[in-house]
Short mmCIF file of C-alpha atoms and ligand atoms in Angstrom, two decimals:
data_model
loop_
_atom_site.label_atom_id
_atom_site.label_comp_id
_atom_site.label_asym_id
_atom_site.label_seq_id
_atom_site.Cartn_x
_atom_site.Cartn_y
_atom_site.Cartn_z
CA MET A 1 15.53 80.28 -41.16
CA GLU A 2 13.19 77.53 -41.01
CA GLU A 3 12.16 78.43 -37.31
CA LYS A 4 12.41 82.67 -38.82
CA LEU A 5 10.31 82.52 -42.43
CA LEU A 6 8.34 79.13 -41.75
CA ARG A 7 4.54 78.64 -40.11
CA LYS A 8 4.86 76.99 -36.91
CA LYS A 9 3.37 73.32 -36.68
CA ILE A 10 3.03 72.11 -33.44
CA ASN A 11 0.28 70.37 -31.58
CA PRO A 12 -0.94 72.96 -28.82
CA TRP A 13 -1.23 69.86 -26.17
CA GLU A 14 2.21 69.28 -25.97
CA ASN A 15 2.71 72.59 -24.40
CA ILE A 16 0.09 72.53 -21.78
CA ASP A 17 0.60 72.27 -18.15
CA ILE A 18 -1.54 70.91 -15.36
CA ASP A 19 -3.37 74.62 -14.84
CA GLU A 20 -4.39 75.38 -18.15
CA LYS A 21 -5.13 71.52 -18.53
CA ASP A 22 -7.22 71.93 -15.51
CA LYS A 23 -9.48 75.02 -16.90
CA ILE A 24 -9.63 73.84 -20.22
CA TYR A 25 -11.66 70.37 -18.97
CA ASN A 26 -13.47 72.94 -16.14
CA PHE A 27 -14.66 74.77 -18.84
CA SER A 28 -15.51 72.25 -20.95
CA GLN A 29 -17.86 71.31 -18.67
CA GLY A 30 -20.39 73.86 -17.79
CA PHE A 31 -20.37 73.74 -21.75
CA ILE A 32 -21.57 69.97 -21.66
CA GLU A 33 -24.48 70.99 -19.18
CA PHE A 34 -25.57 74.28 -21.09
CA LEU A 35 -25.43 71.55 -24.11
CA LYS A 36 -27.74 69.06 -22.20
CA GLU A 37 -30.17 71.34 -21.18
CA ASN A 38 -30.47 73.57 -23.63
CA LYS A 39 -31.02 71.78 -27.21
CA THR A 40 -33.89 74.49 -28.87
CA GLU A 41 -33.74 78.21 -28.81
CA ARG A 42 -36.17 78.76 -26.74
CA GLU A 43 -34.46 76.41 -23.61
CA CYS A 44 -31.12 78.48 -24.79
CA THR A 45 -32.66 82.03 -24.38
CA LYS A 46 -34.25 81.04 -21.74
CA THR A 47 -31.22 79.72 -19.94
CA ILE A 48 -29.33 82.44 -21.03
CA GLU A 49 -31.96 85.64 -19.65
CA GLU A 50 -31.06 83.44 -16.11
CA LYS A 51 -27.28 83.84 -16.92
CA LEU A 52 -27.47 87.25 -17.75
CA LYS A 53 -29.81 88.52 -14.11
CA GLU A 54 -27.44 86.69 -12.10
CA LYS A 55 -24.58 88.90 -13.28
CA GLY A 56 -26.48 91.75 -13.31
CA PHE A 57 -27.74 92.50 -16.86
CA LYS A 58 -31.14 94.18 -17.21
CA ASN A 59 -33.80 94.19 -19.79
CA ILE A 60 -33.22 97.42 -21.99
CA GLU A 61 -36.85 98.15 -22.07
CA LYS A 62 -37.34 98.46 -18.24
CA VAL A 63 -33.94 101.21 -17.67
CA ASP A 64 -34.77 104.82 -18.48
CA ASN A 65 -31.40 106.19 -19.41
CA ILE A 66 -27.92 103.84 -20.09
CA LYS A 67 -24.38 104.90 -19.41
CA SER A 68 -21.06 103.86 -19.77
CA GLY A 69 -20.16 100.43 -17.44
CA ASP A 70 -23.98 99.63 -17.87
CA LYS A 71 -24.97 96.04 -18.46
CA ILE A 72 -28.17 95.49 -20.88
CA TYR A 73 -29.96 92.58 -22.42
CA TYR A 74 -32.67 92.62 -25.37
CA MET A 75 -34.95 89.22 -25.20
CA ASN A 76 -37.07 89.16 -29.60
CA ARG A 77 -39.77 86.73 -28.86
CA LYS A 78 -38.13 84.43 -26.57
CA LYS A 79 -35.83 82.82 -29.51
CA ASN A 80 -33.27 85.61 -29.99
CA ILE A 81 -31.35 88.06 -27.13
CA TYR A 82 -29.07 90.45 -27.27
CA ALA A 83 -27.13 92.06 -24.86
CA GLY A 84 -24.29 93.94 -23.99
CA ILE A 85 -21.98 95.98 -21.50
CA ILE A 86 -21.91 99.75 -22.42
CA GLY A 87 -18.07 101.20 -23.33
CA GLU A 88 -16.73 104.30 -22.03
CA ASP A 89 -17.74 105.85 -25.08
CA LEU A 90 -20.95 104.06 -27.22
CA SER A 91 -19.98 106.79 -30.23
CA GLN A 92 -17.04 104.76 -30.95
CA GLY A 93 -18.36 101.69 -31.92
CA PHE A 94 -18.14 98.45 -30.53
CA ASN A 95 -16.55 94.88 -30.62
CA MET A 96 -19.47 92.58 -31.46
CA ILE A 97 -19.72 89.23 -31.65
CA GLY A 98 -22.40 86.90 -33.49
CA ALA A 99 -23.71 83.35 -32.97
CA HIS A 100 -26.74 81.58 -33.49
CA ILE A 101 -28.68 79.28 -31.06
CA ASP A 102 -30.63 77.41 -34.01
CA SER A 103 -29.75 74.10 -34.44
CA PRO A 104 -30.95 71.73 -37.29
CA ARG A 105 -33.61 69.18 -36.22
CA LEU A 106 -36.76 67.64 -37.30
CA ASP A 107 -39.70 69.98 -36.52
CA LEU A 108 -43.73 68.60 -36.44
CA LYS A 109 -45.72 68.83 -39.33
CA PRO A 110 -49.00 70.99 -38.39
CA ASN A 111 -51.25 67.97 -38.87
CA PRO A 112 -48.84 65.73 -37.77
CA LEU A 113 -50.39 62.74 -36.17
CA TYR A 114 -52.07 59.70 -37.48
CA GLU A 115 -52.52 56.11 -37.57
CA ASP A 116 -51.09 53.27 -39.80
CA ALA A 117 -51.65 50.08 -39.06
CA ASP A 118 -52.83 50.27 -35.51
CA LEU A 119 -49.48 52.53 -34.77
CA ALA A 120 -49.64 55.98 -33.73
CA LEU A 121 -46.67 58.33 -35.76
CA LEU A 122 -45.72 62.03 -36.50
CA LYS A 123 -45.56 63.69 -39.60
CA THR A 124 -41.89 65.88 -39.11
CA HIS A 125 -40.43 68.49 -41.24
CA TYR A 126 -36.56 68.68 -41.14
CA TYR A 127 -35.44 71.56 -39.79
CA GLY A 128 -31.58 72.41 -42.07
CA GLY A 129 -29.36 70.88 -43.53
CA ILE A 130 -29.37 67.44 -42.29
CA LYS A 131 -28.57 64.41 -44.13
CA LYS A 132 -31.55 62.40 -43.45
CA TYR A 133 -30.54 58.89 -42.93
CA GLN A 134 -28.50 59.92 -39.68
CA TRP A 135 -31.48 60.54 -38.27
CA VAL A 136 -33.87 57.00 -38.31
CA ASN A 137 -32.84 54.51 -35.39
CA ILE A 138 -31.78 56.77 -32.90
CA PRO A 139 -33.39 58.14 -29.50
CA LEU A 140 -35.37 61.70 -30.55
CA SER A 141 -36.53 63.49 -27.33
CA MET A 142 -39.63 66.31 -28.13
CA HIS A 143 -39.48 69.63 -27.36
CA GLY A 144 -41.35 73.12 -27.91
CA ILE A 145 -44.59 74.95 -26.92
CA ILE A 146 -48.19 74.60 -27.63
CA VAL A 147 -50.50 77.26 -27.99
CA LYS A 148 -54.36 76.86 -27.73
CA LYS A 149 -57.39 78.70 -29.32
CA ASP A 150 -57.60 80.98 -25.76
CA GLY A 151 -53.92 81.95 -26.12
CA HIS A 152 -52.70 79.25 -23.18
CA LYS A 153 -49.51 77.98 -23.81
CA VAL A 154 -48.79 74.32 -23.11
CA GLU A 155 -44.68 73.79 -22.79
CA ILE A 156 -43.29 70.02 -23.78
CA ASN A 157 -40.16 68.41 -22.93
CA ILE A 158 -40.10 64.27 -23.55
CA GLY A 159 -37.42 62.12 -23.73
CA GLU A 160 -34.92 63.92 -21.73
CA LYS A 161 -34.90 62.73 -18.34
CA GLU A 162 -33.82 59.20 -17.21
CA GLU A 163 -37.30 58.02 -16.54
CA ASP A 164 -39.13 59.50 -19.77
CA PRO A 165 -40.02 57.32 -22.78
CA ILE A 166 -38.00 58.09 -25.85
CA PHE A 167 -39.18 58.44 -29.70
CA THR A 168 -37.74 57.21 -32.56
CA ILE A 169 -37.70 56.72 -36.50
CA ALA A 170 -38.08 53.13 -37.99
CA ASP A 171 -35.61 52.44 -40.57
CA LEU A 172 -35.86 48.69 -43.03
CA LEU A 173 -34.49 46.17 -42.20
CA PRO A 174 -31.34 44.87 -44.26
CA HIS A 175 -33.04 42.12 -45.25
CA LEU A 176 -35.52 43.53 -47.38
CA SER A 177 -33.66 47.00 -47.87
CA SER A 178 -32.33 45.56 -51.73
CA ILE A 179 -34.07 48.25 -53.40
CA GLN A 180 -33.20 51.08 -50.63
CA ASP A 181 -29.56 50.04 -50.93
CA LYS A 182 -29.86 50.71 -54.37
CA LYS A 183 -30.82 54.67 -54.17
CA PRO A 184 -28.10 57.30 -54.04
CA LEU A 185 -27.70 58.22 -49.94
CA LYS A 186 -29.66 61.62 -49.98
CA ASP A 187 -32.64 59.84 -51.61
CA ALA A 188 -31.99 56.45 -49.61
CA ILE A 189 -34.60 58.07 -47.04
CA GLU A 190 -36.63 60.62 -48.17
CA GLY A 191 -38.26 63.19 -46.26
CA GLU A 192 -41.69 61.66 -46.23
CA ASP A 193 -39.63 58.67 -44.76
CA LEU A 194 -39.33 60.76 -41.28
CA ASN A 195 -42.14 59.98 -39.24
CA ILE A 196 -41.69 59.20 -35.83
CA LEU A 197 -43.26 56.09 -33.81
CA ALA A 198 -45.50 57.69 -31.35
CA GLY A 199 -47.80 54.96 -29.15
CA SER A 200 -49.65 51.53 -30.15
CA ILE A 201 -52.48 50.87 -27.35
CA PRO A 202 -56.36 51.57 -28.94
CA LEU A 203 -59.17 53.20 -26.64
CA ASN A 204 -61.28 50.67 -25.67
CA THR A 205 -63.93 52.06 -28.27
CA SER A 206 -66.41 51.33 -31.58
CA GLU A 207 -64.84 54.40 -32.66
CA LYS A 208 -61.83 54.39 -35.40
CA GLU A 209 -58.53 55.18 -35.21
CA LYS A 210 -58.57 53.86 -31.81
CA VAL A 211 -54.48 54.24 -31.75
CA LYS A 212 -54.68 57.82 -32.55
CA LEU A 213 -57.63 58.37 -30.07
CA ASN A 214 -55.78 56.78 -27.78
CA ILE A 215 -52.69 58.71 -28.49
CA LEU A 216 -55.12 61.96 -27.89
CA THR A 217 -56.77 61.08 -25.16
CA ILE A 218 -52.95 60.79 -23.17
CA LEU A 219 -51.80 64.23 -24.26
CA ASN A 220 -55.65 65.70 -23.34
CA GLU A 221 -55.35 64.28 -20.03
CA LYS A 222 -51.59 65.53 -19.79
CA TYR A 223 -51.67 69.17 -21.15
CA GLY A 224 -55.43 69.79 -22.11
CA ILE A 225 -54.59 69.65 -25.94
CA THR A 226 -57.19 68.63 -28.89
CA GLU A 227 -55.05 67.76 -32.20
CA GLU A 228 -56.44 70.77 -33.78
CA ASP A 229 -53.90 72.36 -30.98
CA PHE A 230 -51.37 70.86 -33.09
CA THR A 231 -51.67 73.46 -35.53
CA SER A 232 -50.48 76.70 -33.45
CA SER A 233 -47.64 74.47 -31.90
CA GLU A 234 -44.07 74.10 -32.65
CA ILE A 235 -42.39 71.15 -31.66
CA GLU A 236 -39.19 70.29 -32.01
CA PHE A 237 -38.64 67.01 -32.23
CA THR A 238 -33.89 66.57 -31.23
CA PRO A 239 -31.42 63.48 -30.77
CA ALA A 240 -31.88 63.01 -27.14
CA MET A 241 -28.42 61.82 -26.85
CA LYS A 242 -26.51 63.05 -23.59
CA PRO A 243 -23.13 65.02 -24.96
CA LYS A 244 -20.38 63.14 -23.38
CA ASP A 245 -16.53 62.98 -22.92
CA LEU A 246 -15.33 61.70 -26.26
CA GLY A 247 -11.63 59.58 -26.91
CA PHE A 248 -9.93 57.50 -23.72
CA ASP A 249 -8.09 61.08 -23.02
CA ARG A 250 -11.21 62.63 -22.62
CA SER A 251 -10.31 65.52 -24.94
CA LEU A 252 -12.79 65.84 -27.17
CA ILE A 253 -16.83 66.45 -26.47
CA ALA A 254 -19.38 64.10 -28.44
CA GLY A 255 -23.09 65.79 -28.44
CA TYR A 256 -25.89 67.51 -30.75
CA GLY A 257 -26.45 70.98 -31.64
CA GLN A 258 -23.10 72.29 -31.08
CA ASP A 259 -23.39 74.21 -34.42
CA ASP A 260 -23.51 76.57 -33.23
CA ARG A 261 -24.39 76.64 -29.50
CA VAL A 262 -20.71 75.93 -29.16
CA CYS A 263 -20.04 79.18 -30.47
CA ALA A 264 -22.76 80.76 -28.22
CA TYR A 265 -21.65 79.65 -25.05
CA THR A 266 -18.49 80.71 -25.62
CA SER A 267 -19.36 84.22 -26.91
CA LEU A 268 -21.71 84.28 -23.80
CA GLN A 269 -19.53 82.84 -21.06
CA ALA A 270 -16.84 85.75 -22.31
CA LEU A 271 -19.07 88.70 -21.96
CA LEU A 272 -20.34 87.83 -18.76
CA ASN A 273 -16.61 87.17 -17.45
CA ILE A 274 -15.41 90.62 -18.63
CA GLU A 275 -14.54 92.94 -15.40
CA LYS A 276 -13.71 95.95 -17.71
CA THR A 277 -14.09 97.31 -21.40
CA SER A 278 -13.79 100.51 -22.78
CA LYS A 279 -14.86 99.71 -26.29
CA THR A 280 -19.11 98.80 -25.75
CA ALA A 281 -19.22 94.76 -26.16
CA LEU A 282 -22.44 93.20 -27.44
CA CYS A 283 -23.48 89.82 -28.06
CA VAL A 284 -25.97 88.98 -30.62
CA LEU A 285 -27.43 85.35 -30.32
CA VAL A 286 -30.05 84.40 -32.74
CA ASP A 287 -32.55 82.02 -34.40
CA LYS A 288 -32.93 81.24 -38.16
CA GLU A 289 -29.69 80.74 -39.41
CA GLU A 290 -29.97 77.07 -40.39
CA ILE A 291 -33.02 77.86 -42.79
CA GLY A 292 -31.25 81.32 -44.19
CA SER A 293 -31.67 83.65 -41.48
CA MET A 294 -35.02 85.07 -42.48
CA GLY A 295 -38.12 86.14 -40.16
CA ASN A 296 -38.42 87.88 -37.54
CA THR A 297 -36.17 86.06 -34.77
CA GLY A 298 -33.40 85.83 -37.47
CA MET A 299 -30.11 88.18 -38.08
CA PHE A 300 -32.02 89.52 -41.30
CA SER A 301 -34.71 91.18 -39.08
CA ASN A 302 -34.87 94.39 -38.53
CA THR A 303 -35.23 93.73 -34.83
CA PHE A 304 -31.81 94.18 -34.13
CA ASP A 305 -32.04 97.68 -35.69
CA TYR A 306 -34.82 98.69 -33.28
CA PHE A 307 -32.71 96.99 -30.46
CA ILE A 308 -29.98 99.39 -31.05
CA ASP A 309 -32.24 102.25 -32.19
CA ILE A 310 -33.65 101.41 -28.36
CA LEU A 311 -30.60 101.61 -27.18
CA PHE A 312 -28.72 105.10 -28.56
CA GLU A 313 -31.79 106.41 -27.73
CA LYS A 314 -31.35 105.74 -23.78
CA ALA A 315 -28.10 106.24 -24.15
CA ASN A 316 -28.53 109.88 -25.94
CA ILE A 317 -26.96 108.94 -29.22
CA SER A 318 -28.56 110.42 -32.31
CA LYS A 319 -30.28 107.97 -34.34
CA THR A 320 -28.55 109.50 -37.44
CA GLU A 321 -25.13 108.38 -36.43
CA LYS A 322 -25.84 104.77 -36.71
CA ASN A 323 -24.45 103.94 -40.24
CA LYS A 324 -21.38 105.87 -39.01
CA ILE A 325 -20.95 103.49 -35.95
CA TYR A 326 -21.88 100.46 -37.73
CA ASN A 327 -18.84 101.43 -40.08
CA ILE A 328 -16.09 101.90 -37.18
CA SER A 329 -17.29 98.35 -35.80
CA LYS A 330 -15.77 95.13 -35.46
CA VAL A 331 -17.77 91.95 -34.93
CA LEU A 332 -16.89 88.56 -35.22
CA SER A 333 -19.37 85.86 -37.22
CA ALA A 334 -19.04 83.13 -34.16
CA ASP A 335 -20.03 80.06 -36.39
CA VAL A 336 -18.34 76.61 -36.50
CA THR A 337 -17.06 75.33 -39.31
CA GLY A 338 -16.08 71.89 -40.86
CA ALA A 339 -13.40 70.11 -39.02
CA TYR A 340 -10.54 68.00 -41.69
CA ASN A 341 -11.86 64.29 -41.40
CA PRO A 342 -9.41 62.14 -41.81
CA ASN A 343 -12.44 59.53 -43.04
CA TYR A 344 -12.70 61.56 -46.47
CA LYS A 345 -9.43 62.73 -47.36
CA ASP A 346 -10.09 63.20 -50.89
CA ILE A 347 -12.76 66.07 -50.13
CA TYR A 348 -10.15 67.96 -48.49
CA GLU A 349 -7.45 70.22 -49.87
CA LYS A 350 -4.82 69.44 -46.74
CA ASN A 351 -2.89 73.25 -46.67
CA ASN A 352 -6.23 74.82 -46.42
CA GLU A 353 -8.38 73.05 -44.06
CA SER A 354 -9.86 73.91 -40.17
CA TYR A 355 -8.42 71.03 -37.98
CA ILE A 356 -9.00 69.36 -34.47
CA ASN A 357 -6.87 70.96 -31.68
CA LYS A 358 -5.38 73.74 -33.61
CA GLY A 359 -7.55 76.18 -32.22
CA ILE A 360 -10.05 78.88 -33.33
CA SER A 361 -10.90 79.21 -36.82
CA ILE A 362 -10.51 81.89 -39.49
CA LEU A 363 -12.76 82.67 -42.34
CA LYS A 364 -11.69 85.27 -44.92
CA TYR A 365 -14.58 84.35 -46.56
CA THR A 366 -17.39 81.07 -46.34
CA GLY A 367 -19.80 80.58 -49.92
CA SER A 368 -19.16 78.19 -52.42
CA ALA A 369 -17.73 77.78 -55.64
CA SER A 370 -16.62 81.79 -57.00
CA LYS A 371 -17.21 82.51 -53.48
CA ALA A 372 -20.67 83.42 -54.19
CA GLY A 373 -22.43 84.38 -51.07
CA ALA A 374 -19.42 85.65 -48.58
CA SER A 375 -18.82 88.62 -47.52
CA ASP A 376 -14.87 88.37 -47.83
CA ALA A 377 -13.35 89.88 -45.29
CA ASN A 378 -10.99 92.59 -45.82
CA ALA A 379 -6.83 92.05 -45.40
CA GLU A 380 -7.16 95.26 -43.18
CA TYR A 381 -9.81 93.53 -40.82
CA LEU A 382 -7.86 89.61 -40.70
CA GLY A 383 -4.34 91.45 -39.48
CA TYR A 384 -6.29 93.47 -36.78
CA ILE A 385 -7.62 90.03 -35.53
CA ARG A 386 -4.47 88.01 -36.60
CA ASN A 387 -2.22 90.79 -34.68
CA LEU A 388 -5.06 90.75 -31.43
CA PHE A 389 -4.65 87.00 -31.35
CA GLU A 390 -0.91 86.57 -31.69
CA THR A 391 -0.09 89.15 -29.00
CA ASN A 392 -2.43 87.57 -26.94
CA GLY A 393 -1.25 84.18 -26.97
CA ILE A 394 -4.46 82.59 -28.60
CA THR A 395 -3.79 79.51 -31.28
CA TYR A 396 -5.75 80.10 -34.62
CA GLN A 397 -5.63 78.64 -37.78
CA VAL A 398 -6.80 80.04 -40.79
CA SER A 399 -8.53 77.84 -43.56
CA GLU A 400 -11.14 77.91 -45.74
CA MET A 401 -14.08 74.41 -45.92
CA GLY A 402 -13.14 71.74 -48.24
CA LYS A 403 -12.09 71.32 -51.90
CA ILE A 404 -13.61 74.51 -54.35
CA GLY A 405 -16.51 73.49 -55.63
CA ILE A 406 -17.05 70.44 -53.40
CA GLY A 407 -19.60 72.06 -51.48
CA GLY A 408 -20.22 75.45 -49.03
CA GLY A 409 -21.97 77.08 -47.06
CA GLY A 410 -22.91 80.51 -45.18
CA THR A 411 -22.66 82.29 -42.02
CA ILE A 412 -24.54 85.34 -40.83
CA ALA A 413 -20.93 87.46 -41.82
CA TYR A 414 -22.29 89.03 -44.91
CA ILE A 415 -25.97 90.43 -43.19
CA LEU A 416 -23.73 92.30 -40.82
CA ALA A 417 -21.39 93.18 -43.34
CA ASN A 418 -23.91 94.37 -45.38
CA LYS A 419 -24.80 96.88 -42.74
CA GLY A 420 -21.07 98.43 -43.40
CA MET A 421 -19.14 96.98 -40.07
CA ASP A 422 -15.73 94.82 -40.50
CA VAL A 423 -17.22 91.40 -40.29
CA ILE A 424 -15.10 87.79 -40.41
CA ASP A 425 -15.72 84.23 -39.72
CA CYS A 426 -14.26 83.24 -36.22
CA GLY A 427 -15.36 79.45 -34.85
CA ILE A 428 -14.63 76.28 -33.61
CA PRO A 429 -13.68 73.41 -35.96
CA ILE A 430 -16.86 70.52 -35.65
CA MET A 431 -16.52 67.04 -37.14
CA SER A 432 -19.77 65.25 -38.16
CA MET A 433 -20.85 68.61 -38.55
CA HIS A 434 -25.39 69.38 -38.46
CA SER A 435 -25.38 65.28 -37.49
CA PRO A 436 -27.21 63.82 -34.53
CA TYR A 437 -23.65 63.50 -32.84
CA GLU A 438 -21.09 66.78 -33.35
CA ILE A 439 -17.83 66.40 -32.10
CA SER A 440 -15.39 69.07 -30.94
CA SER A 441 -12.41 69.50 -29.25
CA LYS A 442 -11.58 70.83 -25.85
CA PHE A 443 -9.04 72.58 -26.33
CA ASP A 444 -10.36 74.93 -29.33
CA ILE A 445 -13.43 75.94 -27.32
CA TYR A 446 -11.59 77.30 -24.40
CA THR A 447 -9.24 78.64 -26.70
CA ALA A 448 -12.63 80.38 -28.79
CA TYR A 449 -13.31 81.47 -25.27
CA LYS A 450 -9.96 83.13 -24.52
CA ALA A 451 -10.38 84.64 -28.28
CA TYR A 452 -13.65 86.28 -27.58
CA LYS A 453 -13.23 87.87 -24.62
CA ILE A 454 -10.04 89.33 -25.91
CA PHE A 455 -12.09 90.40 -28.87
CA TYR A 456 -14.53 92.27 -26.17
CA GLU A 457 -11.99 93.68 -24.31
CA ALA A 458 -9.57 95.46 -27.20
CA SER A 459 -10.18 99.15 -27.19
MN1 MN B 501 -23.84 77.66 -37.99
MN1 MN B 502 -25.42 74.63 -39.27
#
């Protein structure tokens, strides 16, 4: 009866043969390389465009008409990208996977550079939900662009190469922390305390703020910029630590930016490796999820519909069909979820959590407390996904995240569900999510890759 009726509780690693283990480890190596090289949404889209071109995907704006079997992509402002393989009949709807390529980080303020006690510092404004105390006393690298008055763009990447300097935020020493120690964790480090140390040598001059002036001299020599150019820049400071295998058995990966580049990478690789698809397969990699999906590169942007309009026009499908096609389309919102952390047992309702090494996680709904803000997928669609995964031997788990009322979160799922598509959250469990060093399982990553490929290819 147990065999027949009860949910099976096996650790998937126990049944893995050498071949499969090799595949898991090799795939994860590719992901580690991707994570190492791509720490911002701009760096991601650049690499992703190269990967797409290598596999024969063409910029949709440069093709005249689109037919079955064509591979296309649309680049939006170098911060978000849509890619697809056209199926036999586009009017029969599409199988779409959406992930995000922005991650929590420290952005520079518009007027960042100042001097205090003969030290040069940079004011930051954090992006996304971070626990601020985690971002002090770690090595930081500087990424982004500065646009000069004449429109000329300067790209910056400092702190990743072995020979590069790094940056850091100096926390208070324990000897003088008695007041800080009494504050609630969320207030111990304030937003205005996240000031990055950037130099200490003064310029040999009689002017004031000599250290700041020296930093500006270095920047001017290297990039041709002045202090005012910071006002038209997008500079992101990210953890400079390299992603690494974690554990004696190397079964886990530690690295910054896995929310949500782990789902972006797996859903992209699945698309790139499709040989034949009857349905149209779309991969949507968006920006701004961590701050609410707003803006012209976020999931809410009309640019997504603009891309679909171009696609339909070039495939000779009437725009009036759009809502009908949305209504018969299937979507996986590929975003990470929090994995059960044995250090904090009380936070969880054990029967309904995602666990490391238990495969890809399906969340019928996200949101918080009353399910507020969730799209809450229908049972029929969950049934469809379950059947697809079970038929194809995909290890999956169905969960919530934490006890009711403890917290919550959202994804892009409801934005696409609002368009009429069937959408469900389906991603990789992550421990220490939003921290500078997030943790994932190689088994779960490879399982997600296989699940996404099967989903795209389903008829
Ligand atoms: Mn996410
Ligand atoms: Mn997130």
